[in-house]
mmCIF file of C-alpha atoms in Angstrom:
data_model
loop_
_atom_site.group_PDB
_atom_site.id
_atom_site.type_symbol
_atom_site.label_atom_id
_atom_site.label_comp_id
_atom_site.label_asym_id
_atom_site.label_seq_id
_atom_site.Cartn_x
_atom_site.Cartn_y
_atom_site.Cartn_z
ATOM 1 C CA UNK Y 1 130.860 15.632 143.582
ATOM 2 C CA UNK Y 2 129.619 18.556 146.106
ATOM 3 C CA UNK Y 3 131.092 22.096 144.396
ATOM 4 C CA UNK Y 4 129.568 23.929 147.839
ATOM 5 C CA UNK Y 5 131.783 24.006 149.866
ATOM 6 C CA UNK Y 6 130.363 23.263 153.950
ATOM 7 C CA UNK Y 7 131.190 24.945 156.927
ATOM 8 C CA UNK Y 8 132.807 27.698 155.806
ATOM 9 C CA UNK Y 9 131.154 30.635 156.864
ATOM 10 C CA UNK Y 10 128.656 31.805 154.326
ATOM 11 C CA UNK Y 11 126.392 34.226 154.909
ATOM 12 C CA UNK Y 12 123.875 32.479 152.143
ATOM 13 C CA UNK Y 13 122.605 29.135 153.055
ATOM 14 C CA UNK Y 14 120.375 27.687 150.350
ATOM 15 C CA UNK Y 15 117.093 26.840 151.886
ATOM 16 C CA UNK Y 16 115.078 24.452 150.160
ATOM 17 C CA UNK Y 17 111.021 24.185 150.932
ATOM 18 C CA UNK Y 18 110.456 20.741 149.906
ATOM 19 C CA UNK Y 19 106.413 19.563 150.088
ATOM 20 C CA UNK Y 20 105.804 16.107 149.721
ATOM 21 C CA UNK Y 21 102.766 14.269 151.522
ATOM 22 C CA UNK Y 22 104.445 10.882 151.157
ATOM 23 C CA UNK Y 23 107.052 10.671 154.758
ATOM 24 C CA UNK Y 24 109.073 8.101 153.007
ATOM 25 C CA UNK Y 25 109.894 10.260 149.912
ATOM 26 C CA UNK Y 26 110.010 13.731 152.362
ATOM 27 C CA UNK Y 27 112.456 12.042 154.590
ATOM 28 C CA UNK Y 28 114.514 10.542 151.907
ATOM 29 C CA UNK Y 29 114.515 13.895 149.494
ATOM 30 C CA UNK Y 30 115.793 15.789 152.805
ATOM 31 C CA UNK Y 31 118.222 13.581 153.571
ATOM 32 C CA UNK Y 32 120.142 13.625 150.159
ATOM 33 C CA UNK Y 33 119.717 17.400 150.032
ATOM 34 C CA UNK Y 34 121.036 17.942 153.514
ATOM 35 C CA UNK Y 35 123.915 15.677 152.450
ATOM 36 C CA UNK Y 36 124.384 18.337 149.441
ATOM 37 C CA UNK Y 37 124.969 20.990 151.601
ATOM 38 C CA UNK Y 38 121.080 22.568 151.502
ATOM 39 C CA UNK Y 39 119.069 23.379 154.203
ATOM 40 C CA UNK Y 40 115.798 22.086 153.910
ATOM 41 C CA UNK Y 41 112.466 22.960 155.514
ATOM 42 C CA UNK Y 42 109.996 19.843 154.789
ATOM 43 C CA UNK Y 43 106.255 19.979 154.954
ATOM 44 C CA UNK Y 44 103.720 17.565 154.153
ATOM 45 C CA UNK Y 45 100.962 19.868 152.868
ATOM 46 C CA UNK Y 46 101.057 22.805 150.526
ATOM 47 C CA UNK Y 47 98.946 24.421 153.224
ATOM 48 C CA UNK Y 48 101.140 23.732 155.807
ATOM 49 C CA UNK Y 49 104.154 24.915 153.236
ATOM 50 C CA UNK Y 50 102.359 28.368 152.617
ATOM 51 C CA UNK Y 51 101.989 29.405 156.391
ATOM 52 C CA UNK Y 52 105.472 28.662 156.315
ATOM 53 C CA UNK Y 53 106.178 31.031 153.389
ATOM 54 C CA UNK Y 54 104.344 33.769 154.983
ATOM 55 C CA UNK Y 55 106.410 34.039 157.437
ATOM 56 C CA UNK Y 56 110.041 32.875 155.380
ATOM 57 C CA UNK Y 57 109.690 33.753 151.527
ATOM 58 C CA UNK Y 58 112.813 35.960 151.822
ATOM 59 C CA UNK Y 59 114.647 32.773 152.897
ATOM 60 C CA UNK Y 60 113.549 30.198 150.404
ATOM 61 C CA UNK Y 61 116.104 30.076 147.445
ATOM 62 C CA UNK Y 62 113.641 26.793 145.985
ATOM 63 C CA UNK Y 63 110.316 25.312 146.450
ATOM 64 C CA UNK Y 64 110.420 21.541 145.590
ATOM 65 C CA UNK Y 65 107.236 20.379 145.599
ATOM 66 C CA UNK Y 66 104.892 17.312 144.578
ATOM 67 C CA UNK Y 67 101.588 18.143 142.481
ATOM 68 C CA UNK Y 68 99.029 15.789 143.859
ATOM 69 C CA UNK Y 69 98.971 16.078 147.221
ATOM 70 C CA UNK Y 70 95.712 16.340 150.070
ATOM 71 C CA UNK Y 71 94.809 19.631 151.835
ATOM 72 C CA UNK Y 72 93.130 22.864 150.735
ATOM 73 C CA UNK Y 73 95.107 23.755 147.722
ATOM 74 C CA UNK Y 74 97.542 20.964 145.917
ATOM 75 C CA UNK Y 75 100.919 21.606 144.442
ATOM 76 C CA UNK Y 76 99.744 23.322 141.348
ATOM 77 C CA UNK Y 77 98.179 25.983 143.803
ATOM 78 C CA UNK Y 78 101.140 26.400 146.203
ATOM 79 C CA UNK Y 79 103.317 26.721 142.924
ATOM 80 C CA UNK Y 80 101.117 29.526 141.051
ATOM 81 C CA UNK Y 81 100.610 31.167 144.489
ATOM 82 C CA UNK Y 82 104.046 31.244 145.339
ATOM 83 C CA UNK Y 83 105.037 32.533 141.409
ATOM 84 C CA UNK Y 84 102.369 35.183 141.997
ATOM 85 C CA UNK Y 85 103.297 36.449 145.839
ATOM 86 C CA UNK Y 86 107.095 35.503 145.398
ATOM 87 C CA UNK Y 87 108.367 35.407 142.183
ATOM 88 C CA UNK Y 88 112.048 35.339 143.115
ATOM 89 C CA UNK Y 89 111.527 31.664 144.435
ATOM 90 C CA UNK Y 90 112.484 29.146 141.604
ATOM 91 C CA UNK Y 91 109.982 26.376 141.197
ATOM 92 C CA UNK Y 92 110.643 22.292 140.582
ATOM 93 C CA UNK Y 93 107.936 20.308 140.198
ATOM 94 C CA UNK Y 94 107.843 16.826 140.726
ATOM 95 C CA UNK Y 95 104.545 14.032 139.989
ATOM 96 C CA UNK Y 96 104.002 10.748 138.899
ATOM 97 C CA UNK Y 97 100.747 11.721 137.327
ATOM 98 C CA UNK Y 98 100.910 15.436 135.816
ATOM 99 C CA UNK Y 99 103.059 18.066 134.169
ATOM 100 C CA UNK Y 100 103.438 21.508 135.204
ATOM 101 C CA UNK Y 101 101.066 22.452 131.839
ATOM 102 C CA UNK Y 102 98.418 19.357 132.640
ATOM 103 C CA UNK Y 103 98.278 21.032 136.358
ATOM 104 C CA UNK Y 104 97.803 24.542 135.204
ATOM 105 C CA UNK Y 105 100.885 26.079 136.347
ATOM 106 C CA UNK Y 106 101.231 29.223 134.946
ATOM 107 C CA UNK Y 107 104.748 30.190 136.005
ATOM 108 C CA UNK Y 108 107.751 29.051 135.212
ATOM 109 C CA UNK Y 109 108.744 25.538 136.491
ATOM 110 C CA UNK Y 110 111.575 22.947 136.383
ATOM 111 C CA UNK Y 111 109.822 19.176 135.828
ATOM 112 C CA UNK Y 112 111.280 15.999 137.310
ATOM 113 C CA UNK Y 113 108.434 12.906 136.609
ATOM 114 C CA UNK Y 114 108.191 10.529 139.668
ATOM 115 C CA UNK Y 115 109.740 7.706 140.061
ATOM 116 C CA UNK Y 116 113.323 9.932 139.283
ATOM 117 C CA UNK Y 117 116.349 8.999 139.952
ATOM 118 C CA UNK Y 118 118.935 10.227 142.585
ATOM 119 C CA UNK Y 119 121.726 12.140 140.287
ATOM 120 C CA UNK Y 120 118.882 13.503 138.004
ATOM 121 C CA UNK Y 121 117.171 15.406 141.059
ATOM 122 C CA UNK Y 122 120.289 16.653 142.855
ATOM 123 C CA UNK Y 123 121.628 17.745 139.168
ATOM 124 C CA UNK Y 124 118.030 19.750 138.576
ATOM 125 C CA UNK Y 125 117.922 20.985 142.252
ATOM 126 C CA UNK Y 126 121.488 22.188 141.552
ATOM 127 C CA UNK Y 127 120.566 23.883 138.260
ATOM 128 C CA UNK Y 128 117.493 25.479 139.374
ATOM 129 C CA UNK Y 129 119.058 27.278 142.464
ATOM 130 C CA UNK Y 130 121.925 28.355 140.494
ATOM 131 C CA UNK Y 131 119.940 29.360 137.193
ATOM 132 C CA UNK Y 132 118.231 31.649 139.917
ATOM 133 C CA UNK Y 133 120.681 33.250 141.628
ATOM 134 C CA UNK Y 134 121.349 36.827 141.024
ATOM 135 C CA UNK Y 135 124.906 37.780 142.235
#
């Protein structure tokens, strides 16, 4: 059940950066999130996700990401970068293979081991925005 309510004239949408170099799993993530009520920006690099947080960070309330991923930095990276430049951004994690601690993430991160199921991640992404917010 979907406590946001839609439409309604918010001035807060909840942005969601969500990295993922798989298209299959990017495109389905987004499309259950959208279907939350988040707006999501998706990227398929943590490179291609930082250029995008240079130029956002004050409108990301969540970076979703994958660990193990091609490209200049990996997850890991984007995550302790983006703990280090924007610590106001909550941090999921999500891998098949590692944990935040096995990756070396040194901030604080919410875990969700690949392959996860549906309810699980919307009930983490759900927690994780809201254990964030600062009203």
């Amino acid at each position: 059940m979907n406590s946001m309510p839609k439409g309604n004239g918010q001035a807060t949408t909840r942005l969601i950066l969500v990295v993922e170099d798989d298209p299959t799993i990017l495109e389905f993530l987004c499309e259950i999130l959208e279907e939350e009520g988040f707006v999501v920006e998706p990227r398929e690099s943590a490179d291609s996700a930082l250029t995008f947080l240079e130029e956002s960070a004050d409108y990301v309330d969540l970076l979703l990401t994958d660990i193990t991923m091609p490209g200049e930095m990996d997850g890991a990276d984007l995550a302790n970068l983006t703990g280090d430049r924007w610590p106001q951004i909550p941090l999921l994690i999500m891998s098949g293979f590692e944990t935040p601690e096995s990756a070396g993430i040194k901030h604080h991160a919410s875990f969700i081991a690949k392959p996860w199921a549906l309810g699980q991640m919307l009930d983490l992404v759900e927690n994780t925005v809201k254990d964030h917010s600062v009203h």
